[in-house]
Amino acid sequence: MTLKVDCDVIQADGGTRTASITGAYVALYQALKKINKLDALNDSVAAVSCGIVGGEKYLDLDYEKDVNAETDANFVMTGSGKIVEIQGTAEKNPFSEGEFMELLNLAKKGISELTTIQNEVIKCL
């Protein structure tokens, strides 16, 4: 089964793509529950942005940090920690493998927190 979910982010301070992905999972869960097709879902999915600004690593870049980032990346992962997509760009300076791993670890932490929130929300549906 292939489904397309169209998302509109009404208000944001950066990270609209990642917010759309994270929210779309909850909307999809709700829609599939309504038609009794939850078995179509294999796992949850969430996304975060990470970046390096002024030499510091950040999770969930706001607009100001995003436009000033030396490096930024979006990470999309499943609730079980599998990687769906990674998109990273050296906006001003190339980044090292070690810095990439630090960003990946930040992303894992953020996605774990988002997965917990998603699970709390869908329990109420």
PDB file of C-alpha atoms in Angstrom:
ATOM      1  CA  MET A   1       0.000   0.000   0.000  1.00  0.00           C
ATOM      2  CA  THR A   2       1.309   3.429  -0.917  1.00  0.00           C
ATOM      3  CA  LEU A   3      -0.181   6.535   0.614  1.00  0.00           C
ATOM      4  CA  LYS A   4       0.581  10.182  -0.040  1.00  0.00           C
ATOM      5  CA  VAL A   5       0.183  12.609   2.831  1.00  0.00           C
ATOM      6  CA  ASP A   6       0.032  16.314   1.976  1.00  0.00           C
ATOM      7  CA  CYS A   7       1.167  18.597   4.809  1.00  0.00           C
ATOM      8  CA  ASP A   8       0.778  22.308   5.360  1.00  0.00           C
ATOM      9  CA  VAL A   9       2.772  23.839   8.199  1.00  0.00           C
ATOM     10  CA  ILE A  10       0.787  26.863   9.338  1.00  0.00           C
ATOM     11  CA  GLN A  11       3.377  28.339  11.709  1.00  0.00           C
ATOM     12  CA  ALA A  12       7.049  27.467  12.082  1.00  0.00           C
ATOM     13  CA  ASP A  13      10.432  28.815  13.059  1.00  0.00           C
ATOM     14  CA  GLY A  14      12.470  26.635  10.710  1.00  0.00           C
ATOM     15  CA  GLY A  15      12.248  22.882  10.200  1.00  0.00           C
ATOM     16  CA  THR A  16       8.962  22.777   8.269  1.00  0.00           C
ATOM     17  CA  ARG A  17       9.942  19.618   6.406  1.00  0.00           C
ATOM     18  CA  THR A  18      10.855  17.759   9.575  1.00  0.00           C
ATOM     19  CA  ALA A  19       7.723  19.004  11.351  1.00  0.00           C
ATOM     20  CA  SER A  20       5.627  17.786   8.411  1.00  0.00           C
ATOM     21  CA  ILE A  21       7.130  14.312   8.513  1.00  0.00           C
ATOM     22  CA  THR A  22       6.716  13.971  12.268  1.00  0.00           C
ATOM     23  CA  GLY A  23       3.133  15.242  12.245  1.00  0.00           C
ATOM     24  CA  ALA A  24       2.204  13.255   9.147  1.00  0.00           C
ATOM     25  CA  TYR A  25       2.860   9.994  10.982  1.00  0.00           C
ATOM     26  CA  VAL A  26       0.283  10.881  13.646  1.00  0.00           C
ATOM     27  CA  ALA A  27      -2.245  11.953  10.991  1.00  0.00           C
ATOM     28  CA  LEU A  28      -1.640   8.758   9.029  1.00  0.00           C
ATOM     29  CA  TYR A  29      -2.032   6.645  12.156  1.00  0.00           C
ATOM     30  CA  GLN A  30      -5.327   8.370  12.914  1.00  0.00           C
ATOM     31  CA  ALA A  31      -6.620   7.882   9.350  1.00  0.00           C
ATOM     32  CA  LEU A  32      -5.633   4.199   9.236  1.00  0.00           C
ATOM     33  CA  LYS A  33      -7.159   3.580  12.637  1.00  0.00           C
ATOM     34  CA  LYS A  34     -10.429   5.084  11.421  1.00  0.00           C
ATOM     35  CA  ILE A  35     -10.600   2.641   8.487  1.00  0.00           C
ATOM     36  CA  ASN A  36      -9.297  -0.287  10.547  1.00  0.00           C
ATOM     37  CA  LYS A  37      -6.013  -0.632   8.597  1.00  0.00           C
ATOM     38  CA  LEU A  38      -3.348  -0.089  11.277  1.00  0.00           C
ATOM     39  CA  ASP A  39      -1.654  -3.292  10.110  1.00  0.00           C
ATOM     40  CA  ALA A  40      -0.397  -1.246   7.134  1.00  0.00           C
ATOM     41  CA  LEU A  41       2.025   0.561   9.474  1.00  0.00           C
ATOM     42  CA  ASN A  42       5.354  -1.134  10.140  1.00  0.00           C
ATOM     43  CA  ASP A  43       6.851   1.500  12.436  1.00  0.00           C
ATOM     44  CA  SER A  44       6.563   5.153  13.343  1.00  0.00           C
ATOM     45  CA  VAL A  45       8.633   7.814  11.606  1.00  0.00           C
ATOM     46  CA  ALA A  46       9.916  11.192  12.782  1.00  0.00           C
ATOM     47  CA  ALA A  47      12.419  13.770  11.605  1.00  0.00           C
ATOM     48  CA  VAL A  48      14.693  16.416  13.081  1.00  0.00           C
ATOM     49  CA  SER A  49      17.175  18.975  11.891  1.00  0.00           C
ATOM     50  CA  CYS A  50      20.654  19.289  13.359  1.00  0.00           C
ATOM     51  CA  GLY A  51      23.483  21.626  12.583  1.00  0.00           C
ATOM     52  CA  ILE A  52      26.752  23.251  13.475  1.00  0.00           C
ATOM     53  CA  VAL A  53      26.571  26.968  14.250  1.00  0.00           C
ATOM     54  CA  GLY A  54      29.615  28.802  15.554  1.00  0.00           C
ATOM     55  CA  GLY A  55      31.350  25.464  16.073  1.00  0.00           C
ATOM     56  CA  GLU A  56      28.549  24.212  18.374  1.00  0.00           C
ATOM     57  CA  LYS A  57      26.204  21.323  17.546  1.00  0.00           C
ATOM     58  CA  TYR A  58      22.460  21.972  17.788  1.00  0.00           C
ATOM     59  CA  LEU A  59      19.305  19.892  17.576  1.00  0.00           C
ATOM     60  CA  ASP A  60      16.167  21.372  15.983  1.00  0.00           C
ATOM     61  CA  LEU A  61      17.567  24.490  14.373  1.00  0.00           C
ATOM     62  CA  ASP A  62      15.348  27.541  14.522  1.00  0.00           C
ATOM     63  CA  TYR A  63      15.342  29.945  11.574  1.00  0.00           C
ATOM     64  CA  GLU A  64      18.149  32.125  12.946  1.00  0.00           C
ATOM     65  CA  LYS A  65      20.478  29.163  13.552  1.00  0.00           C
ATOM     66  CA  ASP A  66      19.537  27.554  10.241  1.00  0.00           C
ATOM     67  CA  VAL A  67      20.484  30.582   8.142  1.00  0.00           C
ATOM     68  CA  ASN A  68      23.772  30.939  10.039  1.00  0.00           C
ATOM     69  CA  ALA A  69      24.719  27.262  10.105  1.00  0.00           C
ATOM     70  CA  GLU A  70      28.101  26.151   8.853  1.00  0.00           C
ATOM     71  CA  THR A  71      26.539  22.720   8.390  1.00  0.00           C
ATOM     72  CA  ASP A  72      22.968  21.538   8.583  1.00  0.00           C
ATOM     73  CA  ALA A  73      21.309  18.180   8.168  1.00  0.00           C
ATOM     74  CA  ASN A  74      17.882  16.589   8.278  1.00  0.00           C
ATOM     75  CA  PHE A  75      17.526  13.111   9.722  1.00  0.00           C
ATOM     76  CA  VAL A  76      14.459  10.915   9.208  1.00  0.00           C
ATOM     77  CA  MET A  77      14.317   7.749  11.289  1.00  0.00           C
ATOM     78  CA  THR A  78      11.846   5.117  12.383  1.00  0.00           C
ATOM     79  CA  GLY A  79      10.716   4.727  15.957  1.00  0.00           C
ATOM     80  CA  SER A  80      12.938   1.659  16.209  1.00  0.00           C
ATOM     81  CA  GLY A  81      15.980   3.729  15.216  1.00  0.00           C
ATOM     82  CA  LYS A  82      16.406   2.735  11.573  1.00  0.00           C
ATOM     83  CA  ILE A  83      17.507   5.405   9.128  1.00  0.00           C
ATOM     84  CA  VAL A  84      15.021   6.425   6.442  1.00  0.00           C
ATOM     85  CA  GLU A  85      16.879   9.449   5.067  1.00  0.00           C
ATOM     86  CA  ILE A  86      19.799  11.709   5.867  1.00  0.00           C
ATOM     87  CA  GLN A  87      20.369  14.954   3.988  1.00  0.00           C
ATOM     88  CA  GLY A  88      23.323  17.072   5.028  1.00  0.00           C
ATOM     89  CA  THR A  89      25.011  20.113   3.552  1.00  0.00           C
ATOM     90  CA  ALA A  90      28.223  21.923   4.360  1.00  0.00           C
ATOM     91  CA  GLU A  91      26.785  25.413   3.926  1.00  0.00           C
ATOM     92  CA  LYS A  92      29.993  27.253   4.830  1.00  0.00           C
ATOM     93  CA  ASN A  93      32.593  24.721   5.969  1.00  0.00           C
ATOM     94  CA  PRO A  94      33.020  20.998   5.323  1.00  0.00           C
ATOM     95  CA  PHE A  95      32.418  18.826   8.370  1.00  0.00           C
ATOM     96  CA  SER A  96      34.287  15.792   9.625  1.00  0.00           C
ATOM     97  CA  GLU A  97      33.075  12.244  10.107  1.00  0.00           C
ATOM     98  CA  GLY A  98      33.312  12.815  13.859  1.00  0.00           C
ATOM     99  CA  GLU A  99      31.088  15.888  13.613  1.00  0.00           C
ATOM    100  CA  PHE A 100      28.640  13.915  11.472  1.00  0.00           C
ATOM    101  CA  MET A 101      28.489  11.208  14.144  1.00  0.00           C
ATOM    102  CA  GLU A 102      27.803  13.861  16.803  1.00  0.00           C
ATOM    103  CA  LEU A 103      24.934  15.194  14.685  1.00  0.00           C
ATOM    104  CA  LEU A 104      23.618  11.661  14.149  1.00  0.00           C
ATOM    105  CA  ASN A 105      23.655  11.041  17.902  1.00  0.00           C
ATOM    106  CA  LEU A 106      21.815  14.328  18.508  1.00  0.00           C
ATOM    107  CA  ALA A 107      19.265  13.297  15.880  1.00  0.00           C
ATOM    108  CA  LYS A 108      18.751   9.886  17.499  1.00  0.00           C
ATOM    109  CA  LYS A 109      18.090  11.579  20.833  1.00  0.00           C
ATOM    110  CA  GLY A 110      15.632  14.047  19.308  1.00  0.00           C
ATOM    111  CA  ILE A 111      13.799  11.417  17.295  1.00  0.00           C
ATOM    112  CA  SER A 112      13.529   9.190  20.354  1.00  0.00           C
ATOM    113  CA  GLU A 113      11.888  12.082  22.222  1.00  0.00           C
ATOM    114  CA  LEU A 114       9.531  12.756  19.300  1.00  0.00           C
ATOM    115  CA  THR A 115       8.625   9.068  19.078  1.00  0.00           C
ATOM    116  CA  THR A 116       7.682   9.105  22.764  1.00  0.00           C
ATOM    117  CA  ILE A 117       5.452  12.139  22.170  1.00  0.00           C
ATOM    118  CA  GLN A 118       3.894  10.533  19.079  1.00  0.00           C
ATOM    119  CA  ASN A 119       3.110   7.400  21.096  1.00  0.00           C
ATOM    120  CA  GLU A 120       1.496   9.466  23.850  1.00  0.00           C
ATOM    121  CA  VAL A 121      -0.652  11.272  21.269  1.00  0.00           C
ATOM    122  CA  ILE A 122      -1.823   8.154  19.440  1.00  0.00           C
ATOM    123  CA  LYS A 123      -2.838   6.518  22.730  1.00  0.00           C
ATOM    124  CA  CYS A 124      -5.459   9.274  22.988  1.00  0.00           C
ATOM    125  CA  LEU A 125      -6.859   8.714  19.485  1.00  0.00           C
TER     126      LEU A 125
END
